PDB file of C-alpha atoms in Angstrom:
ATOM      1  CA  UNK V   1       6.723  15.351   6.351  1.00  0.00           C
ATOM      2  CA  UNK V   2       3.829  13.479   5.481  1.00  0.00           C
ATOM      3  CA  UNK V   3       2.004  10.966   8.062  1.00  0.00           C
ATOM      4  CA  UNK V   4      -0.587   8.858   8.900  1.00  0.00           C
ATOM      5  CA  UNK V   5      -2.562   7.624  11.980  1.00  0.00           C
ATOM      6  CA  UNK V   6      -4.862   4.844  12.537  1.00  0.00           C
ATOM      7  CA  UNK V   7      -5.397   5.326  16.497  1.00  0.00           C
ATOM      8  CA  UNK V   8      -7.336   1.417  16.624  1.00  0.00           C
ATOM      9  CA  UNK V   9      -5.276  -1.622  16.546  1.00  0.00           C
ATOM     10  CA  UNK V  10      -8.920  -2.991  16.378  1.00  0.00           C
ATOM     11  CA  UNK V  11     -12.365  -2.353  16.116  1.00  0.00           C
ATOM     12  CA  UNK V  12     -15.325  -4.582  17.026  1.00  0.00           C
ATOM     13  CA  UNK V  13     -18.725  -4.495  15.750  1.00  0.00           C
ATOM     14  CA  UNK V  14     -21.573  -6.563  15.846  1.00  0.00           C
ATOM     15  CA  UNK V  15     -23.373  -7.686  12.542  1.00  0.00           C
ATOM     16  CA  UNK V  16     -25.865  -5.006  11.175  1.00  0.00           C
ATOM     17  CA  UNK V  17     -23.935  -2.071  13.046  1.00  0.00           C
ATOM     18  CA  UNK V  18     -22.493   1.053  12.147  1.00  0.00           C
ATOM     19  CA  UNK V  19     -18.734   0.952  11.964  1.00  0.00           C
ATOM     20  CA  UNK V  20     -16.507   3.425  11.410  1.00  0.00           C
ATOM     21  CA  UNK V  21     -12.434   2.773  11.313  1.00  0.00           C
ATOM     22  CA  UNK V  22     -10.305   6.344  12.090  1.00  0.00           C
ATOM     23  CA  UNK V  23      -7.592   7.879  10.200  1.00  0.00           C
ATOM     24  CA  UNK V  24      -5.963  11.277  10.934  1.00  0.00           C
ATOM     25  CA  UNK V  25      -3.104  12.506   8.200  1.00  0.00           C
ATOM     26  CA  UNK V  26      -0.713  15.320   8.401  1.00  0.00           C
ATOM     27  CA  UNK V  27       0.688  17.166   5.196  1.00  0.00           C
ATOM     28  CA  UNK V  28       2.092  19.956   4.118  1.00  0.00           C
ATOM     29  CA  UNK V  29       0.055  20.556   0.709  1.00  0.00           C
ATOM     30  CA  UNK V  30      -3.276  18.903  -0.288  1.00  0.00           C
ATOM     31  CA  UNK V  31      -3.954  16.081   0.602  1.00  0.00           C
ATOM     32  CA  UNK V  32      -4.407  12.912  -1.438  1.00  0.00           C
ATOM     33  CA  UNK V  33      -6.336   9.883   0.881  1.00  0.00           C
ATOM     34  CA  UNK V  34      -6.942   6.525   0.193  1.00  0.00           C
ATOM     35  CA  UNK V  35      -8.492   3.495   1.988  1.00  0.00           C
ATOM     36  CA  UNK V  36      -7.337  -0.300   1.364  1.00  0.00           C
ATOM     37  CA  UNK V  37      -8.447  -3.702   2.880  1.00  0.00           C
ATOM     38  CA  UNK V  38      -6.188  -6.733   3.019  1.00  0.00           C
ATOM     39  CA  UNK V  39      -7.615  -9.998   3.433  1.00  0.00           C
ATOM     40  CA  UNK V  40      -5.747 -13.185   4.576  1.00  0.00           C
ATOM     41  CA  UNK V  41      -3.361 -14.060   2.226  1.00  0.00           C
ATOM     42  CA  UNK V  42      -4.947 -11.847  -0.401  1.00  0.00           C
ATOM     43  CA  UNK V  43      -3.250  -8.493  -1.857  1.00  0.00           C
ATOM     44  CA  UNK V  44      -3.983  -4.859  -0.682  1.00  0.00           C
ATOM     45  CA  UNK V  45      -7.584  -4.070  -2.641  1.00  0.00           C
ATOM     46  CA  UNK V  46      -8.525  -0.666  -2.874  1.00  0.00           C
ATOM     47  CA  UNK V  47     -11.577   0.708  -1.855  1.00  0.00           C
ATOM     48  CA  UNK V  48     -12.105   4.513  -2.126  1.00  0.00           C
ATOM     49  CA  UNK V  49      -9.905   7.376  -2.341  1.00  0.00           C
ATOM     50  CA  UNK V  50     -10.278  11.638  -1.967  1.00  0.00           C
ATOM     51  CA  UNK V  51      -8.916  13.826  -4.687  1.00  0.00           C
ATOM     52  CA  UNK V  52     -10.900  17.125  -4.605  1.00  0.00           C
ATOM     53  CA  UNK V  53     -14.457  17.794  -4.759  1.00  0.00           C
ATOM     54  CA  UNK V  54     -17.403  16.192  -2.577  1.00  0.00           C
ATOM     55  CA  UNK V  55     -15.996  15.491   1.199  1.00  0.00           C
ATOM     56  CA  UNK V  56     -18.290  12.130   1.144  1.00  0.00           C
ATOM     57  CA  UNK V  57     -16.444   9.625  -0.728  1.00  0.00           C
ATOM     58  CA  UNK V  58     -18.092   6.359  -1.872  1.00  0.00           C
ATOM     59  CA  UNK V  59     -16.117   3.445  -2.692  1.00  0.00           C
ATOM     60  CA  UNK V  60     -16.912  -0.556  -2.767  1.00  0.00           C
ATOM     61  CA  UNK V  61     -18.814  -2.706  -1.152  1.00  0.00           C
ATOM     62  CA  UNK V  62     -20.968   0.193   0.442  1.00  0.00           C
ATOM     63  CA  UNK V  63     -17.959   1.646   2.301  1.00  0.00           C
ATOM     64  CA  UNK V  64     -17.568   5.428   2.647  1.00  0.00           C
ATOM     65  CA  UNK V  65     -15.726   7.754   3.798  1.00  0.00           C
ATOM     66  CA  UNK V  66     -15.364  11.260   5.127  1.00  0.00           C
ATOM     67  CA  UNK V  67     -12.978  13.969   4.031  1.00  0.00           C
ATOM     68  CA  UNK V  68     -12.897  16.767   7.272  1.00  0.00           C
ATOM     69  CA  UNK V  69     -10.038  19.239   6.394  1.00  0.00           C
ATOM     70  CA  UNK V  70     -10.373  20.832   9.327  1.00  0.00           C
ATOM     71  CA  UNK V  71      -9.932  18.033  11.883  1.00  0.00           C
ATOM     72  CA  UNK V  72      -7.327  16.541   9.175  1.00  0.00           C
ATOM     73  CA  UNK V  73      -9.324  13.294   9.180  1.00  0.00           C
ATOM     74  CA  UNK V  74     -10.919  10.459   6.772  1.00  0.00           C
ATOM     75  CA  UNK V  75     -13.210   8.327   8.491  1.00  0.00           C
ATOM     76  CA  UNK V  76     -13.595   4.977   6.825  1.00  0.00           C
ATOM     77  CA  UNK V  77     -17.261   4.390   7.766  1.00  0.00           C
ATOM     78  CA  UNK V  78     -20.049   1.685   6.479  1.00  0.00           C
ATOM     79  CA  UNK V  79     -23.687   1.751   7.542  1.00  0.00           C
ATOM     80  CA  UNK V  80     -24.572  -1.696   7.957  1.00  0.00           C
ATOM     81  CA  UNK V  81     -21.792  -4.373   9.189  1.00  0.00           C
ATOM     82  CA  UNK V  82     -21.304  -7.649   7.509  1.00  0.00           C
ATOM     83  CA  UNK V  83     -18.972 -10.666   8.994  1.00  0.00           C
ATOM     84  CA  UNK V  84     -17.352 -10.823   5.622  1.00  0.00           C
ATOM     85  CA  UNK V  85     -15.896  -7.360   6.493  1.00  0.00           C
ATOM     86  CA  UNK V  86     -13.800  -8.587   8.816  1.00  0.00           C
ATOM     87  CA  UNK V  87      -9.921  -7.738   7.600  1.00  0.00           C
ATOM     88  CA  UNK V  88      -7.136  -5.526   7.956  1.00  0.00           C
ATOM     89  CA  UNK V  89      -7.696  -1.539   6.642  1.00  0.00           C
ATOM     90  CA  UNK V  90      -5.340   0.552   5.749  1.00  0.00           C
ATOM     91  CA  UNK V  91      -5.262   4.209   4.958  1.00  0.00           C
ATOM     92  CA  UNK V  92      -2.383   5.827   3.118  1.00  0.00           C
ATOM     93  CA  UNK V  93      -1.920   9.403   2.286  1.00  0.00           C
ATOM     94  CA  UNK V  94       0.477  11.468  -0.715  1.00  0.00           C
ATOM     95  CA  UNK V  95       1.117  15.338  -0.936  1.00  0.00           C
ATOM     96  CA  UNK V  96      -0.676  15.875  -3.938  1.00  0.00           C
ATOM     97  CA  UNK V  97       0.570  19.773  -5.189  1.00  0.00           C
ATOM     98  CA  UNK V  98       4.121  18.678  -5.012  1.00  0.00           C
ATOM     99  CA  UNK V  99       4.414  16.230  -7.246  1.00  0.00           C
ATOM    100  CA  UNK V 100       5.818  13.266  -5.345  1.00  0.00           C
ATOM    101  CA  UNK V 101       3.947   9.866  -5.579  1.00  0.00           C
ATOM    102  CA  UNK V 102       5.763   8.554  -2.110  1.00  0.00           C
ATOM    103  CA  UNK V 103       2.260   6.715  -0.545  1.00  0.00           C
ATOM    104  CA  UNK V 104       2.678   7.071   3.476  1.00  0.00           C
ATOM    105  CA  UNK V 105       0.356   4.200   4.596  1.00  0.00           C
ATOM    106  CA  UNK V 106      -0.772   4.199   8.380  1.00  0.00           C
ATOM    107  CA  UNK V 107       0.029   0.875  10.630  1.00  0.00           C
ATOM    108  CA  UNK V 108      -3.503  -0.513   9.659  1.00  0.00           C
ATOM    109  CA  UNK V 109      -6.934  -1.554  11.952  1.00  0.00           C
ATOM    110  CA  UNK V 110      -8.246  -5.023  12.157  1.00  0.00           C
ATOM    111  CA  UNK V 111     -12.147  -4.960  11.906  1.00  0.00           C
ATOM    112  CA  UNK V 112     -13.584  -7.249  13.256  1.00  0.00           C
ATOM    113  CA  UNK V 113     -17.512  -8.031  12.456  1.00  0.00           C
ATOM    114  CA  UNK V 114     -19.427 -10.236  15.107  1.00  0.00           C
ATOM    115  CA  UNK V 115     -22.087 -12.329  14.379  1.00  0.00           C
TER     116      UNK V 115
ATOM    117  CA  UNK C   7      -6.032 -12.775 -15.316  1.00  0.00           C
ATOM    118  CA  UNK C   8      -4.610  -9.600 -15.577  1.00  0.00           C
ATOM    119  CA  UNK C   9      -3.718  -8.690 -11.954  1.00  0.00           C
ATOM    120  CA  UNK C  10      -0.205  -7.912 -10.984  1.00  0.00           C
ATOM    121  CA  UNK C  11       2.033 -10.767 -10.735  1.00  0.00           C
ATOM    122  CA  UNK C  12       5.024 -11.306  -7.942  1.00  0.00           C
ATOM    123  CA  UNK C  13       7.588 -14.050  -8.374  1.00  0.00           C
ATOM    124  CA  UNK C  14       8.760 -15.836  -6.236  1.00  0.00           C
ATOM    125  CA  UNK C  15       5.870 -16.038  -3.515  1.00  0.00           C
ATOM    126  CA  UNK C  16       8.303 -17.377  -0.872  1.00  0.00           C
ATOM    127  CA  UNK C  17      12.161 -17.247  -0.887  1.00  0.00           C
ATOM    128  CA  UNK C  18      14.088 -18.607   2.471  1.00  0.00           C
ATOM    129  CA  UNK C  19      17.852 -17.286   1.902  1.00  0.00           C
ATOM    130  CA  UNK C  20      20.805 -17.289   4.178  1.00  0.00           C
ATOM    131  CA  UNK C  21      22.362 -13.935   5.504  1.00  0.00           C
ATOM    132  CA  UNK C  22      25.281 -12.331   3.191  1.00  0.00           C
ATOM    133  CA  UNK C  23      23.214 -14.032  -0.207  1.00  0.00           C
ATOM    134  CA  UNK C  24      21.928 -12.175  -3.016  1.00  0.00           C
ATOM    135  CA  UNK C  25      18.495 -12.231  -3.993  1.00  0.00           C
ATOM    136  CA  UNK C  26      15.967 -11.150  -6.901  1.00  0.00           C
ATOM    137  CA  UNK C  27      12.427 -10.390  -6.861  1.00  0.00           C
ATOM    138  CA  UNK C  28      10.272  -9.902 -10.002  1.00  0.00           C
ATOM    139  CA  UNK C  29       6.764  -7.839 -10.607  1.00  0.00           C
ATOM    140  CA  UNK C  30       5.205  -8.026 -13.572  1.00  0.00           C
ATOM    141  CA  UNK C  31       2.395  -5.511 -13.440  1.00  0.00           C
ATOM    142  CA  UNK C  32      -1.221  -5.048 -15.098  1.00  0.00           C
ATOM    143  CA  UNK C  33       0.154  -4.334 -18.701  1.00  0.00           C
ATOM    144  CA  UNK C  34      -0.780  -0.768 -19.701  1.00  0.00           C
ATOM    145  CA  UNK C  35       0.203   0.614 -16.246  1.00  0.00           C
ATOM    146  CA  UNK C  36       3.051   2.853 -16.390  1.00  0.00           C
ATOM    147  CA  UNK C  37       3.353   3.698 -12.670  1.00  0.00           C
ATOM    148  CA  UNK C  38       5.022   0.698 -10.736  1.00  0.00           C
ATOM    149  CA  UNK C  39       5.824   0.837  -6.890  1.00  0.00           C
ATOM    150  CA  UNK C  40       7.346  -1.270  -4.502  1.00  0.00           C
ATOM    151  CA  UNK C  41       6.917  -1.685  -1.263  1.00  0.00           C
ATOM    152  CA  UNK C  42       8.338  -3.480   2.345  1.00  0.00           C
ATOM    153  CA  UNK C  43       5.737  -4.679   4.965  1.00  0.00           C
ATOM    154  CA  UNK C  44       6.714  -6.271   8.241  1.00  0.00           C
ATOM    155  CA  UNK C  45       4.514  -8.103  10.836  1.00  0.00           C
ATOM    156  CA  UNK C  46       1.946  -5.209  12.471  1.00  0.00           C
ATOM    157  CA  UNK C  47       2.988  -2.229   9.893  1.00  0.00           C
ATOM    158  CA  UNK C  48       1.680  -1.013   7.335  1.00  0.00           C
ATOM    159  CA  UNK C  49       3.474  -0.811   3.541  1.00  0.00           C
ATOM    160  CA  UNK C  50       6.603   1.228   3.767  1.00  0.00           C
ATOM    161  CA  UNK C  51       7.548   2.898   0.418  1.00  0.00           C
ATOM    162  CA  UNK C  52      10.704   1.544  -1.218  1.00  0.00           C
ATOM    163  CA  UNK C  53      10.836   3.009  -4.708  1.00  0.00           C
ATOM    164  CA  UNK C  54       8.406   4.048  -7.818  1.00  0.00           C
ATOM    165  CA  UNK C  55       9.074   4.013 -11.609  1.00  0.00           C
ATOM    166  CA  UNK C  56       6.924   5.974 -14.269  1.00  0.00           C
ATOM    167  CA  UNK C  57       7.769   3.414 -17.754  1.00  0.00           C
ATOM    168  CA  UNK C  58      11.151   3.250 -16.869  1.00  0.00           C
ATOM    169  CA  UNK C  59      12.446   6.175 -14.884  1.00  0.00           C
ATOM    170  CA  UNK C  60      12.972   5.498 -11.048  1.00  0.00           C
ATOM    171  CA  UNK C  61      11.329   8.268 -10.112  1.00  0.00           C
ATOM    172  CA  UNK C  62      11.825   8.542  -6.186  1.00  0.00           C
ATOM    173  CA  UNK C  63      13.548   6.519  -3.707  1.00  0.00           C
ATOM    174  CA  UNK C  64      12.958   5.860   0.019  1.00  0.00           C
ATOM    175  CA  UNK C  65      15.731   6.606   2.461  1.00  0.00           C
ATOM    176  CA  UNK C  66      14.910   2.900   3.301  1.00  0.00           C
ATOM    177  CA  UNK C  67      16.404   1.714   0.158  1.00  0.00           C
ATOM    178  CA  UNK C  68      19.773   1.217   1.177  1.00  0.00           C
ATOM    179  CA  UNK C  69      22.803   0.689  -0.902  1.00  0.00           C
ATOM    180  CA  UNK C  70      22.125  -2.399  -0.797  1.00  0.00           C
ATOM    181  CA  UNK C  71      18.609  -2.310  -2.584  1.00  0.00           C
ATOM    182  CA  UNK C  72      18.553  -1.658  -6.490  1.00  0.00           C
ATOM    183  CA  UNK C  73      15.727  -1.935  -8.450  1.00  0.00           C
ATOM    184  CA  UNK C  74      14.855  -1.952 -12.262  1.00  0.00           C
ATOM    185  CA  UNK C  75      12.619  -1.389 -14.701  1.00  0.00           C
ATOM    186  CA  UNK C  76      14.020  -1.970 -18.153  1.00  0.00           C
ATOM    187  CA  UNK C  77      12.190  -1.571 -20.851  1.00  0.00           C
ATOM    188  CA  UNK C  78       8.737   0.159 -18.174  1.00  0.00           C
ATOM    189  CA  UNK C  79       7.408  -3.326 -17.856  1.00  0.00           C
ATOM    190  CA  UNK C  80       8.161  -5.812 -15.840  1.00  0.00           C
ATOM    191  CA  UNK C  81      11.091  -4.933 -12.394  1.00  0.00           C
ATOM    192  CA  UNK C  82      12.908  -6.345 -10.607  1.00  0.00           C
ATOM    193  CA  UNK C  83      13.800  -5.493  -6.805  1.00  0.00           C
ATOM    194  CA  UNK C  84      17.698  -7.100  -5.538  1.00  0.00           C
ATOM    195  CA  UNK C  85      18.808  -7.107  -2.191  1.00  0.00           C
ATOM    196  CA  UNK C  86      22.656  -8.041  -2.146  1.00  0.00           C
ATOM    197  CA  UNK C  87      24.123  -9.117   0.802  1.00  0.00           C
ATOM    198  CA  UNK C  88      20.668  -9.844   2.999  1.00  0.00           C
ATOM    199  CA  UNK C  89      20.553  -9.355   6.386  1.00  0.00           C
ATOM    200  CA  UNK C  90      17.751 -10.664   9.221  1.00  0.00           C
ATOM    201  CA  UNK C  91      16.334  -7.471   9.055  1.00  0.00           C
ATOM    202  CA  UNK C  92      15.528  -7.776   5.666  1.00  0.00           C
ATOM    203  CA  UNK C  93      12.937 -10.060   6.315  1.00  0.00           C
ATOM    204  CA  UNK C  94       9.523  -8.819   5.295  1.00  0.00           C
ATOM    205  CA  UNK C  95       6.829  -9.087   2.447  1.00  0.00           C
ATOM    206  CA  UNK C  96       7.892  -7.103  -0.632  1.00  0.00           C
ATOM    207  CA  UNK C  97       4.413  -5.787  -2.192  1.00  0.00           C
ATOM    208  CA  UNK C  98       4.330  -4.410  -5.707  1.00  0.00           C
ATOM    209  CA  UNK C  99       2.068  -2.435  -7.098  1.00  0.00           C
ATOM    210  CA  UNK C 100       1.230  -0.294 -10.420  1.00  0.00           C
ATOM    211  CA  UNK C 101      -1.125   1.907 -11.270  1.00  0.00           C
ATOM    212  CA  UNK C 102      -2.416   4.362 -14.486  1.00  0.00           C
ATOM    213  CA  UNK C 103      -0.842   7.927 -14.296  1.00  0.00           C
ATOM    214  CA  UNK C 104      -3.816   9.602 -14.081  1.00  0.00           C
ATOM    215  CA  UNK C 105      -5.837   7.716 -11.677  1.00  0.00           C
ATOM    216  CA  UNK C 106      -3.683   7.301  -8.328  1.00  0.00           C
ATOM    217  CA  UNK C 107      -5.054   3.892  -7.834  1.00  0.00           C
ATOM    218  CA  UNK C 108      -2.991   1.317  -7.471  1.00  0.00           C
ATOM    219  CA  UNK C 109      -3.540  -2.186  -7.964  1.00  0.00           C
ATOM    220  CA  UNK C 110      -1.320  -4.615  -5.824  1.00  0.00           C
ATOM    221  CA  UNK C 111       0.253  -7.833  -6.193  1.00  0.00           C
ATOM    222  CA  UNK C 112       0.161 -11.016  -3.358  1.00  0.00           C
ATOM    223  CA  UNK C 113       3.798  -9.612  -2.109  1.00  0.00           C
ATOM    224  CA  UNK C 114       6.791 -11.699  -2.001  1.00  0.00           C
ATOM    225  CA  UNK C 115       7.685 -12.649   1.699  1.00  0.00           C
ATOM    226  CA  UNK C 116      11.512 -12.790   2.572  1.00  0.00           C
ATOM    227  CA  UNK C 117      12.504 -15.385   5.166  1.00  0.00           C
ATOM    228  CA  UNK C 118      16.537 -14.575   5.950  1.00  0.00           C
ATOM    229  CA  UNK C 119      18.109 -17.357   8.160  1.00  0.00           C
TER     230      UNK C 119
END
């Protein structure tokens, strides 16, 4: 069965910072990962996702992230903090040989970006 | 704007009522999912269509649950007979076949008194 973990409830970081947000998946196939950000009282927006091909993924608003098959993880990660990247991120994973499009999303990570 | 549309926003219903939720996604999408999300979870997978073929369905979607797609536009998502736990926010989304991204609508959120 296919699953996701986000290990952070939340995730502090001052303005300027590094951040990184962690997500571990487990499937039985290749793996399809995607990262999403919810605002307040805004729809899920996506930001990057991994298919195949380069393990560094780069999406919007200068987030990347990290495809590491061997530690089954994808890193959400941004150089440089800003307070308007303060939100709710998801990641959500599908088994991508088998043919079903059932999204398993993980239980999300607040960032939160100090000034 | 050509985003994906959810109607109602809000519906407040009393337990043992019917009610009917509408998406209406970005027009040339032929993927359309929906999706239950409840206070500290993430999305929970309900159901997908590809046009209109309901493709897959969550053990989550009880008998109670039915959901359409007519004519692969816009669906509609029913819940007969609500109960408390059936209070969430229902979030649609659709997306192009070949792409995997999916583009997602405000939600509707279920209040059930």
């Amino acid at each position: 069965a296919q699953s996701v973990a986000q290990p952070e409830d939340q995730v502090n970081v001052a303005e300027g910072n590094p951040l990184t947000v962690k997500c571990t998946y487990s499937v039985s196939g290749n793996p399809y990962l995607f990262w999403y950000v919810q605002y307040p009282n805004r729809g899920l927006q996506f930001l990057l996702k991994y298919i195949t091909g380069d393990n560094l993924v780069k999406g919007s608003y200068g987030f990347e992230a990290e495809f590491n098959k061997s530690q089954t993880s994808f890193h959400l990660k941004k150089p440089s903090a800003l307070v308007s990247d303060s939100a709710l991120y998801f990641c959500a994973v599908r088994e991508g040989v088998s043919g079903t499009y059932k999204y398993i999303f993980g239980t999300g990570t607040r960032l939160k970006v100090l000034a | 704007d050509t985003g994906v549309s959810q109607n109602p926003r809000h519906k407040i219903t009393k337990r043992g009522q019917n009610v009917t939720f509408r998406c209406d996604p970005i027009s040339e999408h032929n993927r359309l999912y929906w999706y239950r999300q409840t206070l500290g979870q993430g999305p929970e997978f309900l159901t997908y269509f590809q046009n209109e073929a309901q493709l897959e369905k969550s053990r989550l979607l009880s008998d109670r649950f039915s959901a359409e797609r007519p004519k692969g536009s816009f669906s509609t998502l029913e819940i007969q007979r609500t109960e408390q736990g059936d209070s969430a926010m229902y979030l649609c989304a659709s997306s192009l076949a070949l792409t995997d991204t999916q583009y997602f609508g405000p939600g509707t959120r279920l209040t059930v008194l």
